[in-house]
Amino acid sequence: MSELLLAVKKLRTSFPIGSNAFVHAVDNVSFDIRKGEAVALVGESGSGKTVTAMSIMRLVAPPGRITGGEVLFKGHDLASMPEKQLRAIRGNDIAMVFQEPMTSLNPVFKIGDQVSEAIRIHRKVSKKEARKRAGQMLELVSIPDPIKRLDDYPHQLSGGMRQRVMIAMALSCDPELLIADEPTTALDVTIQAQIMELLASLQKRLGLAILLITHDLGVVAEFCERVIVMYTGRIVEESPVRDLFANPAHPYTRGLLKSLPSVTGTGARLPTIQGMVPPLTDLPNGCKFNPRCPDVMPICLGDEPARMNVGPGHDARCYLHGDLADPERVGQ
């Protein structure tokens, strides 16, 4: 088994909603990522995926802040690290690709200047060396005529090319962990496939660990080894990818998988998960999924379930899998 790279332990990120009141956008979240591993973080909008990623990078916008837990990168806690020390790691050892490249790239600076700046922040190299490295990075992410593209502005590139530039910037300092937050959201389907193929090839070539944040389970099936399912800021299921698709253990995960379109579709309406994700200011008692759950039991309305073991490397936050489960309902 490969070396542990990132260990998130009981992470909590909170936002104030009044004088002494908080909501927890990330609540008691724990997971690991090993060297060279591709892990997916999935769930509906508002489930806490992006706030989890921003918490790992310690980029949560005030007044939001980490209020509990640890984020251990190679044994060092990023959550309590001094900002100066963290800046040396952020962008260098851990890098992030954001959802929308047009808002991440500065429209008034050339592509080459922006990639070079990312390199010079972390590497003591001359402008000439940084520009050479920038050209190599554009070539690495398969941008045609990379040296010429260094003198282009962001608006001169397509959405897919801009996303490749963002990936080039993120990888320019040889990080060990890449966090990709919905890296294909704003792109058309063919370009989405190209970007995911690019990430997969770079992962193998560079030995990268990748945390992929997405709502697209089709991408997860092709690209990732493990998957973490989030709901209302909590992890509700974690599993090897094959096990999750073959044997989803949480009713929420089953609902997500049932709503996937099939290639051999019958033309029938796709099943949906009833109701909406509840606001963090008004979460139900007990299991937070219970108002939408087809398998809800009386116990689900009391205390919130713990993460319960389902199989090797597979757990679910659901009473269907605990000692108190109703045996007739397990596996429905």
mmCIF file of C-alpha atoms in Angstrom:
data_model
loop_
_atom_site.group_PDB
_atom_site.id
_atom_site.type_symbol
_atom_site.label_atom_id
_atom_site.label_comp_id
_atom_site.label_asym_id
_atom_site.label_seq_id
_atom_site.Cartn_x
_atom_site.Cartn_y
_atom_site.Cartn_z
ATOM 1 C CA MET A 1 0.000 0.000 0.000
ATOM 2 C CA SER A 2 1.326 3.459 -0.930
ATOM 3 C CA GLU A 3 2.353 6.099 1.577
ATOM 4 C CA LEU A 4 -0.289 8.249 3.289
ATOM 5 C CA LEU A 5 -0.224 11.787 1.891
ATOM 6 C CA LEU A 6 -3.256 13.590 3.347
ATOM 7 C CA ALA A 7 -5.274 12.711 6.462
ATOM 8 C CA VAL A 8 -8.352 14.827 7.186
ATOM 9 C CA LYS A 9 -9.518 14.162 10.746
ATOM 10 C CA LYS A 10 -12.863 15.340 12.189
ATOM 11 C CA LEU A 11 -12.712 18.540 10.133
ATOM 12 C CA ARG A 12 -15.329 21.167 10.911
ATOM 13 C CA THR A 13 -15.734 24.451 9.033
ATOM 14 C CA SER A 14 -18.283 26.920 10.371
ATOM 15 C CA PHE A 15 -19.991 30.135 9.268
ATOM 16 C CA PRO A 16 -21.645 32.580 11.717
ATOM 17 C CA ILE A 17 -25.370 33.236 11.244
ATOM 18 C CA GLY A 18 -25.907 35.455 14.261
ATOM 19 C CA SER A 19 -24.252 36.824 17.370
ATOM 20 C CA ASN A 20 -23.457 33.400 18.867
ATOM 21 C CA ALA A 21 -24.850 30.987 16.285
ATOM 22 C CA PHE A 22 -22.972 29.003 13.620
ATOM 23 C CA VAL A 23 -23.786 26.599 10.825
ATOM 24 C CA HIS A 24 -21.306 23.848 9.993
ATOM 25 C CA ALA A 25 -20.771 23.611 6.209
ATOM 26 C CA VAL A 26 -18.285 20.781 6.867
ATOM 27 C CA ASP A 27 -19.065 18.717 9.952
ATOM 28 C CA ASN A 28 -16.881 15.960 11.420
ATOM 29 C CA VAL A 29 -15.346 14.978 8.066
ATOM 30 C CA SER A 30 -12.549 12.375 8.041
ATOM 31 C CA PHE A 31 -10.808 10.712 5.084
ATOM 32 C CA ASP A 32 -7.337 9.839 3.748
ATOM 33 C CA ILE A 33 -5.578 10.161 0.403
ATOM 34 C CA ARG A 34 -2.497 8.114 -0.459
ATOM 35 C CA LYS A 35 0.329 8.928 -2.885
ATOM 36 C CA GLY A 36 -0.711 8.528 -6.507
ATOM 37 C CA GLU A 37 -4.364 7.823 -5.641
ATOM 38 C CA ALA A 38 -7.422 9.355 -7.351
ATOM 39 C CA VAL A 39 -10.264 9.972 -4.877
ATOM 40 C CA ALA A 40 -13.658 11.472 -5.758
ATOM 41 C CA LEU A 41 -15.768 13.705 -3.519
ATOM 42 C CA VAL A 42 -19.362 13.633 -4.766
ATOM 43 C CA GLY A 43 -22.784 14.964 -3.792
ATOM 44 C CA GLU A 44 -25.437 17.473 -4.795
ATOM 45 C CA SER A 45 -24.785 21.216 -4.861
ATOM 46 C CA GLY A 46 -24.614 22.498 -1.299
ATOM 47 C CA SER A 47 -23.365 19.214 0.171
ATOM 48 C CA GLY A 48 -20.055 20.719 1.337
ATOM 49 C CA LYS A 49 -17.639 19.428 -1.316
ATOM 50 C CA THR A 50 -16.067 22.757 -2.306
ATOM 51 C CA VAL A 51 -15.913 24.032 1.301
ATOM 52 C CA THR A 52 -14.047 20.816 2.198
ATOM 53 C CA ALA A 53 -11.520 21.493 -0.579
ATOM 54 C CA MET A 54 -11.138 25.152 0.403
ATOM 55 C CA SER A 55 -10.665 24.083 4.031
ATOM 56 C CA ILE A 56 -7.837 21.711 3.059
ATOM 57 C CA MET A 57 -6.135 24.632 1.254
ATOM 58 C CA ARG A 58 -7.159 26.981 4.093
ATOM 59 C CA LEU A 59 -8.798 29.321 1.607
ATOM 60 C CA VAL A 60 -12.232 29.568 3.246
ATOM 61 C CA ALA A 61 -13.405 33.176 2.936
ATOM 62 C CA PRO A 62 -14.023 35.004 6.244
ATOM 63 C CA PRO A 63 -16.172 35.015 8.313
ATOM 64 C CA GLY A 64 -16.082 31.263 7.623
ATOM 65 C CA ARG A 65 -13.299 29.404 9.415
ATOM 66 C CA ILE A 66 -12.064 25.996 10.469
ATOM 67 C CA THR A 67 -13.420 25.398 13.979
ATOM 68 C CA GLY A 68 -12.294 21.831 14.609
ATOM 69 C CA GLY A 69 -10.223 18.897 13.458
ATOM 70 C CA GLU A 70 -6.934 18.464 11.628
ATOM 71 C CA VAL A 71 -5.727 18.485 8.027
ATOM 72 C CA LEU A 72 -2.481 16.502 8.098
ATOM 73 C CA PHE A 73 -0.338 16.738 4.972
ATOM 74 C CA LYS A 74 2.652 14.401 5.313
ATOM 75 C CA GLY A 75 2.126 14.615 9.071
ATOM 76 C CA HIS A 76 1.970 18.443 9.312
ATOM 77 C CA ASP A 77 -1.327 20.069 10.337
ATOM 78 C CA LEU A 78 -2.315 22.633 7.700
ATOM 79 C CA ALA A 79 -5.259 23.785 9.848
ATOM 80 C CA SER A 80 -2.997 25.211 12.568
ATOM 81 C CA MET A 81 0.114 26.033 10.515
ATOM 82 C CA PRO A 82 1.382 29.662 10.398
ATOM 83 C CA GLU A 83 0.293 31.408 7.180
ATOM 84 C CA LYS A 84 3.868 31.958 5.935
ATOM 85 C CA GLN A 85 4.683 28.249 6.252
ATOM 86 C CA LEU A 86 1.360 27.332 4.614
ATOM 87 C CA ARG A 87 2.055 29.562 1.594
ATOM 88 C CA ALA A 88 5.200 27.508 0.904
ATOM 89 C CA ILE A 89 3.033 24.365 0.683
ATOM 90 C CA ARG A 90 -0.013 25.841 -1.066
ATOM 91 C CA GLY A 91 0.615 25.867 -4.820
ATOM 92 C CA ASN A 92 3.892 24.020 -4.370
ATOM 93 C CA ASP A 93 3.089 20.674 -2.681
ATOM 94 C CA ILE A 94 -0.715 20.956 -2.948
ATOM 95 C CA ALA A 95 -2.308 22.731 -5.910
ATOM 96 C CA MET A 96 -5.909 23.407 -6.882
ATOM 97 C CA VAL A 97 -7.808 23.767 -10.163
ATOM 98 C CA PHE A 98 -10.957 25.842 -9.722
ATOM 99 C CA GLN A 99 -14.359 25.482 -11.402
ATOM 100 C CA GLU A 100 -14.311 28.384 -13.847
ATOM 101 C CA PRO A 101 -10.972 29.216 -15.504
ATOM 102 C CA MET A 102 -12.144 32.582 -16.858
ATOM 103 C CA THR A 103 -12.597 33.899 -13.323
ATOM 104 C CA SER A 104 -9.289 32.357 -12.155
ATOM 105 C CA LEU A 105 -7.132 33.785 -14.960
ATOM 106 C CA ASN A 106 -6.436 37.523 -15.005
ATOM 107 C CA PRO A 107 -7.868 38.897 -18.292
ATOM 108 C CA VAL A 108 -5.266 41.703 -18.605
ATOM 109 C CA PHE A 109 -2.127 39.529 -18.353
ATOM 110 C CA LYS A 110 -0.721 37.188 -20.956
ATOM 111 C CA ILE A 111 -0.908 33.444 -20.340
ATOM 112 C CA GLY A 112 2.901 33.136 -20.204
ATOM 113 C CA ASP A 113 3.173 35.836 -17.525
ATOM 114 C CA GLN A 114 0.566 34.151 -15.352
ATOM 115 C CA VAL A 115 2.086 30.675 -15.560
ATOM 116 C CA SER A 116 5.597 32.130 -15.055
ATOM 117 C CA GLU A 117 4.450 34.025 -11.964
ATOM 118 C CA ALA A 118 3.117 30.816 -10.405
ATOM 119 C CA ILE A 119 6.543 29.230 -10.983
ATOM 120 C CA ARG A 120 8.564 32.193 -9.664
ATOM 121 C CA ILE A 121 6.525 32.384 -6.437
ATOM 122 C CA HIS A 122 7.789 28.938 -5.406
ATOM 123 C CA ARG A 123 10.980 28.438 -7.414
ATOM 124 C CA LYS A 124 14.011 30.710 -7.280
ATOM 125 C CA VAL A 125 14.468 30.997 -11.029
ATOM 126 C CA SER A 126 15.006 33.857 -13.491
ATOM 127 C CA LYS A 127 12.216 35.273 -15.665
ATOM 128 C CA LYS A 128 13.765 33.533 -18.667
ATOM 129 C CA GLU A 129 13.844 30.142 -16.923
ATOM 130 C CA ALA A 130 10.285 30.597 -15.637
ATOM 131 C CA ARG A 131 9.052 31.394 -19.152
ATOM 132 C CA LYS A 132 10.829 28.321 -20.523
ATOM 133 C CA ARG A 133 9.193 26.195 -17.822
ATOM 134 C CA ALA A 134 5.810 27.808 -18.630
ATOM 135 C CA GLY A 135 6.200 26.737 -22.280
ATOM 136 C CA GLN A 136 7.058 23.196 -21.163
ATOM 137 C CA MET A 137 3.959 23.103 -18.940
ATOM 138 C CA LEU A 138 1.669 24.214 -21.789
ATOM 139 C CA GLU A 139 3.209 21.469 -23.903
ATOM 140 C CA LEU A 140 2.655 18.950 -21.074
ATOM 141 C CA VAL A 141 -1.092 19.708 -21.062
ATOM 142 C CA SER A 142 -1.253 19.301 -24.866
ATOM 143 C CA ILE A 143 -1.810 22.920 -25.865
ATOM 144 C CA PRO A 144 -0.874 23.224 -29.569
ATOM 145 C CA ASP A 145 1.940 25.637 -30.451
ATOM 146 C CA PRO A 146 2.675 26.248 -26.733
ATOM 147 C CA ILE A 147 5.424 28.881 -27.158
ATOM 148 C CA LYS A 148 3.139 31.066 -29.299
ATOM 149 C CA ARG A 149 0.295 30.653 -26.790
ATOM 150 C CA LEU A 150 2.436 32.175 -24.020
ATOM 151 C CA ASP A 151 1.764 35.582 -25.610
ATOM 152 C CA ASP A 152 -2.025 35.091 -25.829
ATOM 153 C CA TYR A 153 -4.538 36.635 -23.421
ATOM 154 C CA PRO A 154 -7.171 34.406 -21.735
ATOM 155 C CA HIS A 155 -10.003 35.677 -23.990
ATOM 156 C CA GLN A 156 -8.086 34.404 -27.041
ATOM 157 C CA LEU A 157 -8.364 30.809 -25.826
ATOM 158 C CA SER A 158 -11.361 28.469 -25.803
ATOM 159 C CA GLY A 159 -12.841 27.268 -22.489
ATOM 160 C CA GLY A 160 -11.063 23.933 -22.826
ATOM 161 C CA MET A 161 -7.704 25.607 -23.515
ATOM 162 C CA ARG A 162 -8.162 27.949 -20.537
ATOM 163 C CA GLN A 163 -8.815 24.936 -18.325
ATOM 164 C CA ARG A 164 -5.610 23.313 -19.668
ATOM 165 C CA VAL A 165 -3.733 26.520 -18.752
ATOM 166 C CA MET A 166 -5.143 26.289 -15.204
ATOM 167 C CA ILE A 167 -3.974 22.667 -14.975
ATOM 168 C CA ALA A 168 -0.540 23.722 -16.310
ATOM 169 C CA MET A 169 -0.296 26.434 -13.626
ATOM 170 C CA ALA A 170 -1.355 24.005 -10.905
ATOM 171 C CA LEU A 171 1.245 21.429 -11.966
ATOM 172 C CA SER A 172 4.060 23.897 -12.680
ATOM 173 C CA CYS A 173 5.742 23.336 -9.293
ATOM 174 C CA ASP A 174 5.390 19.521 -9.266
ATOM 175 C CA PRO A 175 2.761 19.176 -6.506
ATOM 176 C CA GLU A 176 2.134 15.800 -4.894
ATOM 177 C CA LEU A 177 -1.609 16.454 -4.504
ATOM 178 C CA LEU A 178 -3.919 18.141 -7.010
ATOM 179 C CA ILE A 179 -7.410 19.206 -5.920
ATOM 180 C CA ALA A 180 -9.656 19.554 -8.980
ATOM 181 C CA ASP A 181 -12.953 21.288 -8.149
ATOM 182 C CA GLU A 182 -15.512 20.474 -10.871
ATOM 183 C CA PRO A 183 -12.781 20.942 -13.523
ATOM 184 C CA THR A 184 -15.157 20.280 -16.444
ATOM 185 C CA THR A 185 -18.352 22.054 -15.307
ATOM 186 C CA ALA A 186 -18.411 24.905 -17.835
ATOM 187 C CA LEU A 187 -17.197 22.828 -20.805
ATOM 188 C CA ASP A 188 -19.086 20.959 -23.497
ATOM 189 C CA VAL A 189 -19.190 17.165 -23.367
ATOM 190 C CA THR A 190 -16.378 16.388 -25.832
ATOM 191 C CA ILE A 191 -14.024 18.880 -24.143
ATOM 192 C CA GLN A 192 -14.978 17.472 -20.714
ATOM 193 C CA ALA A 193 -13.825 14.028 -21.857
ATOM 194 C CA GLN A 194 -10.533 15.461 -23.162
ATOM 195 C CA ILE A 195 -9.815 17.259 -19.862
ATOM 196 C CA MET A 196 -10.522 14.106 -17.825
ATOM 197 C CA GLU A 197 -8.323 12.021 -20.137
ATOM 198 C CA LEU A 198 -5.592 14.629 -19.699
ATOM 199 C CA LEU A 199 -5.854 14.466 -15.892
ATOM 200 C CA ALA A 200 -5.792 10.651 -15.981
ATOM 201 C CA SER A 201 -2.668 10.566 -18.152
ATOM 202 C CA LEU A 202 -0.909 13.222 -16.027
ATOM 203 C CA GLN A 203 -1.753 11.300 -12.861
ATOM 204 C CA LYS A 204 -0.094 8.154 -14.212
ATOM 205 C CA ARG A 205 2.857 10.020 -15.735
ATOM 206 C CA LEU A 206 3.626 12.239 -12.734
ATOM 207 C CA GLY A 207 2.479 9.960 -9.890
ATOM 208 C CA LEU A 208 -0.013 12.594 -8.751
ATOM 209 C CA ALA A 209 -2.587 12.108 -6.042
ATOM 210 C CA ILE A 210 -5.866 13.729 -7.127
ATOM 211 C CA LEU A 211 -8.924 14.758 -5.121
ATOM 212 C CA LEU A 212 -11.650 15.198 -7.734
ATOM 213 C CA ILE A 213 -14.732 17.146 -6.675
ATOM 214 C CA THR A 214 -17.631 16.398 -8.969
ATOM 215 C CA HIS A 215 -21.321 15.590 -9.213
ATOM 216 C CA ASP A 216 -20.733 13.433 -12.312
ATOM 217 C CA LEU A 217 -20.713 9.783 -11.251
ATOM 218 C CA GLY A 218 -19.880 8.689 -14.796
ATOM 219 C CA VAL A 219 -16.528 10.492 -14.516
ATOM 220 C CA VAL A 220 -15.959 8.914 -11.101
ATOM 221 C CA ALA A 221 -16.490 5.390 -12.481
ATOM 222 C CA GLU A 222 -13.825 5.884 -15.151
ATOM 223 C CA PHE A 223 -11.261 7.953 -13.315
ATOM 224 C CA CYS A 224 -11.200 7.274 -9.559
ATOM 225 C CA GLU A 225 -10.229 4.430 -7.253
ATOM 226 C CA ARG A 226 -12.231 5.508 -4.211
ATOM 227 C CA VAL A 227 -15.295 7.666 -3.766
ATOM 228 C CA ILE A 228 -16.554 9.734 -0.828
ATOM 229 C CA VAL A 229 -20.230 10.752 -0.852
ATOM 230 C CA MET A 230 -21.188 13.940 1.032
ATOM 231 C CA TYR A 231 -24.556 15.235 2.199
ATOM 232 C CA THR A 232 -25.218 18.344 4.351
ATOM 233 C CA GLY A 233 -21.502 18.697 5.151
ATOM 234 C CA ARG A 234 -21.099 15.078 6.289
ATOM 235 C CA ILE A 235 -19.619 11.983 4.722
ATOM 236 C CA VAL A 236 -22.492 9.515 4.301
ATOM 237 C CA GLU A 237 -20.575 6.820 2.416
ATOM 238 C CA GLU A 238 -16.990 5.968 1.490
ATOM 239 C CA SER A 239 -16.081 3.043 -0.720
ATOM 240 C CA PRO A 240 -13.827 1.652 -3.439
ATOM 241 C CA VAL A 241 -15.439 2.747 -6.713
ATOM 242 C CA ARG A 242 -16.353 -0.751 -7.927
ATOM 243 C CA ASP A 243 -18.025 -1.622 -4.619
ATOM 244 C CA LEU A 244 -20.002 1.605 -4.619
ATOM 245 C CA PHE A 245 -21.467 0.989 -8.070
ATOM 246 C CA ALA A 246 -22.074 -2.724 -7.399
ATOM 247 C CA ASN A 247 -23.382 -2.345 -3.843
ATOM 248 C CA PRO A 248 -24.294 1.228 -2.817
ATOM 249 C CA ALA A 249 -24.922 1.109 0.924
ATOM 250 C CA HIS A 250 -26.564 4.476 1.713
ATOM 251 C CA PRO A 251 -30.050 5.307 0.388
ATOM 252 C CA TYR A 252 -28.735 8.695 -0.780
ATOM 253 C CA THR A 253 -25.998 7.024 -2.858
ATOM 254 C CA ARG A 254 -28.572 4.616 -4.315
ATOM 255 C CA GLY A 255 -30.704 7.603 -5.287
ATOM 256 C CA LEU A 256 -27.752 9.306 -6.997
ATOM 257 C CA LEU A 257 -26.896 6.149 -8.951
ATOM 258 C CA LYS A 258 -30.519 5.506 -9.996
ATOM 259 C CA SER A 259 -30.721 9.011 -11.436
ATOM 260 C CA LEU A 260 -27.844 8.294 -13.848
ATOM 261 C CA PRO A 261 -29.053 8.054 -17.474
ATOM 262 C CA SER A 262 -28.556 4.639 -19.069
ATOM 263 C CA VAL A 263 -27.055 4.042 -22.531
ATOM 264 C CA THR A 264 -29.793 1.467 -23.133
ATOM 265 C CA GLY A 265 -32.484 3.780 -21.789
ATOM 266 C CA THR A 266 -36.123 2.801 -22.291
ATOM 267 C CA GLY A 267 -37.328 6.360 -22.690
ATOM 268 C CA ALA A 268 -38.904 6.214 -19.230
ATOM 269 C CA ARG A 269 -38.517 9.172 -16.894
ATOM 270 C CA LEU A 270 -35.344 9.009 -14.754
ATOM 271 C CA PRO A 271 -35.949 8.415 -11.038
ATOM 272 C CA THR A 272 -35.166 11.418 -8.814
ATOM 273 C CA ILE A 273 -34.473 11.824 -5.107
ATOM 274 C CA GLN A 274 -37.573 13.404 -3.620
ATOM 275 C CA GLY A 275 -37.315 16.767 -1.871
ATOM 276 C CA MET A 276 -34.344 19.112 -1.589
ATOM 277 C CA VAL A 277 -31.106 19.298 0.386
ATOM 278 C CA PRO A 278 -32.197 21.023 3.636
ATOM 279 C CA PRO A 279 -30.623 24.392 4.489
ATOM 280 C CA LEU A 280 -27.823 24.187 7.058
ATOM 281 C CA THR A 281 -29.873 26.511 9.274
ATOM 282 C CA ASP A 282 -32.719 23.982 9.460
ATOM 283 C CA LEU A 283 -31.313 20.434 9.509
ATOM 284 C CA PRO A 284 -33.583 17.605 10.694
ATOM 285 C CA ASN A 285 -32.880 15.640 13.868
ATOM 286 C CA GLY A 286 -31.187 12.268 13.538
ATOM 287 C CA CYS A 287 -30.027 11.235 10.070
ATOM 288 C CA LYS A 288 -29.955 14.392 7.940
ATOM 289 C CA PHE A 289 -31.289 12.444 4.936
ATOM 290 C CA ASN A 290 -34.353 11.086 6.761
ATOM 291 C CA PRO A 291 -36.986 13.486 5.240
ATOM 292 C CA ARG A 292 -36.011 12.278 1.722
ATOM 293 C CA CYS A 293 -35.188 8.639 2.508
ATOM 294 C CA PRO A 294 -37.335 5.787 1.136
ATOM 295 C CA ASP A 295 -35.971 3.460 3.863
ATOM 296 C CA VAL A 296 -36.557 5.745 6.863
ATOM 297 C CA MET A 297 -37.115 3.956 10.209
ATOM 298 C CA PRO A 298 -38.118 5.370 13.626
ATOM 299 C CA ILE A 299 -34.479 5.147 14.829
ATOM 300 C CA CYS A 300 -33.412 7.482 11.993
ATOM 301 C CA LEU A 301 -35.326 10.349 13.655
ATOM 302 C CA GLY A 302 -33.441 10.119 16.967
ATOM 303 C CA ASP A 303 -29.640 10.250 17.101
ATOM 304 C CA GLU A 304 -27.530 10.748 13.997
ATOM 305 C CA PRO A 305 -25.969 7.408 12.901
ATOM 306 C CA ALA A 306 -22.210 6.871 12.990
ATOM 307 C CA ARG A 307 -20.272 5.655 9.948
ATOM 308 C CA MET A 308 -20.865 1.913 10.007
ATOM 309 C CA ASN A 309 -18.730 -0.765 8.367
ATOM 310 C CA VAL A 310 -20.238 -2.379 5.262
ATOM 311 C CA GLY A 311 -17.207 -4.216 3.841
ATOM 312 C CA PRO A 312 -13.446 -3.812 3.275
ATOM 313 C CA GLY A 313 -12.773 -0.062 2.931
ATOM 314 C CA HIS A 314 -16.522 0.542 2.700
ATOM 315 C CA ASP A 315 -18.657 2.354 5.309
ATOM 316 C CA ALA A 316 -21.986 4.178 5.381
ATOM 317 C CA ARG A 317 -23.596 6.586 7.833
ATOM 318 C CA CYS A 318 -26.826 4.589 7.964
ATOM 319 C CA TYR A 319 -28.727 2.475 10.524
ATOM 320 C CA LEU A 320 -29.448 -0.110 7.815
ATOM 321 C CA HIS A 321 -25.896 -1.364 8.457
ATOM 322 C CA GLY A 322 -25.655 -1.111 12.225
ATOM 323 C CA ASP A 323 -26.500 -3.451 15.115
ATOM 324 C CA LEU A 324 -29.845 -1.674 15.417
ATOM 325 C CA ALA A 325 -30.767 -2.155 11.753
ATOM 326 C CA ASP A 326 -33.985 -3.845 10.702
ATOM 327 C CA PRO A 327 -32.655 -7.022 8.976
ATOM 328 C CA GLU A 328 -35.599 -7.114 6.564
ATOM 329 C CA ARG A 329 -34.709 -3.712 5.134
ATOM 330 C CA VAL A 330 -30.979 -4.151 4.600
ATOM 331 C CA GLY A 331 -30.131 -4.241 0.896
ATOM 332 C CA GLN A 332 -33.493 -2.878 -0.283
#
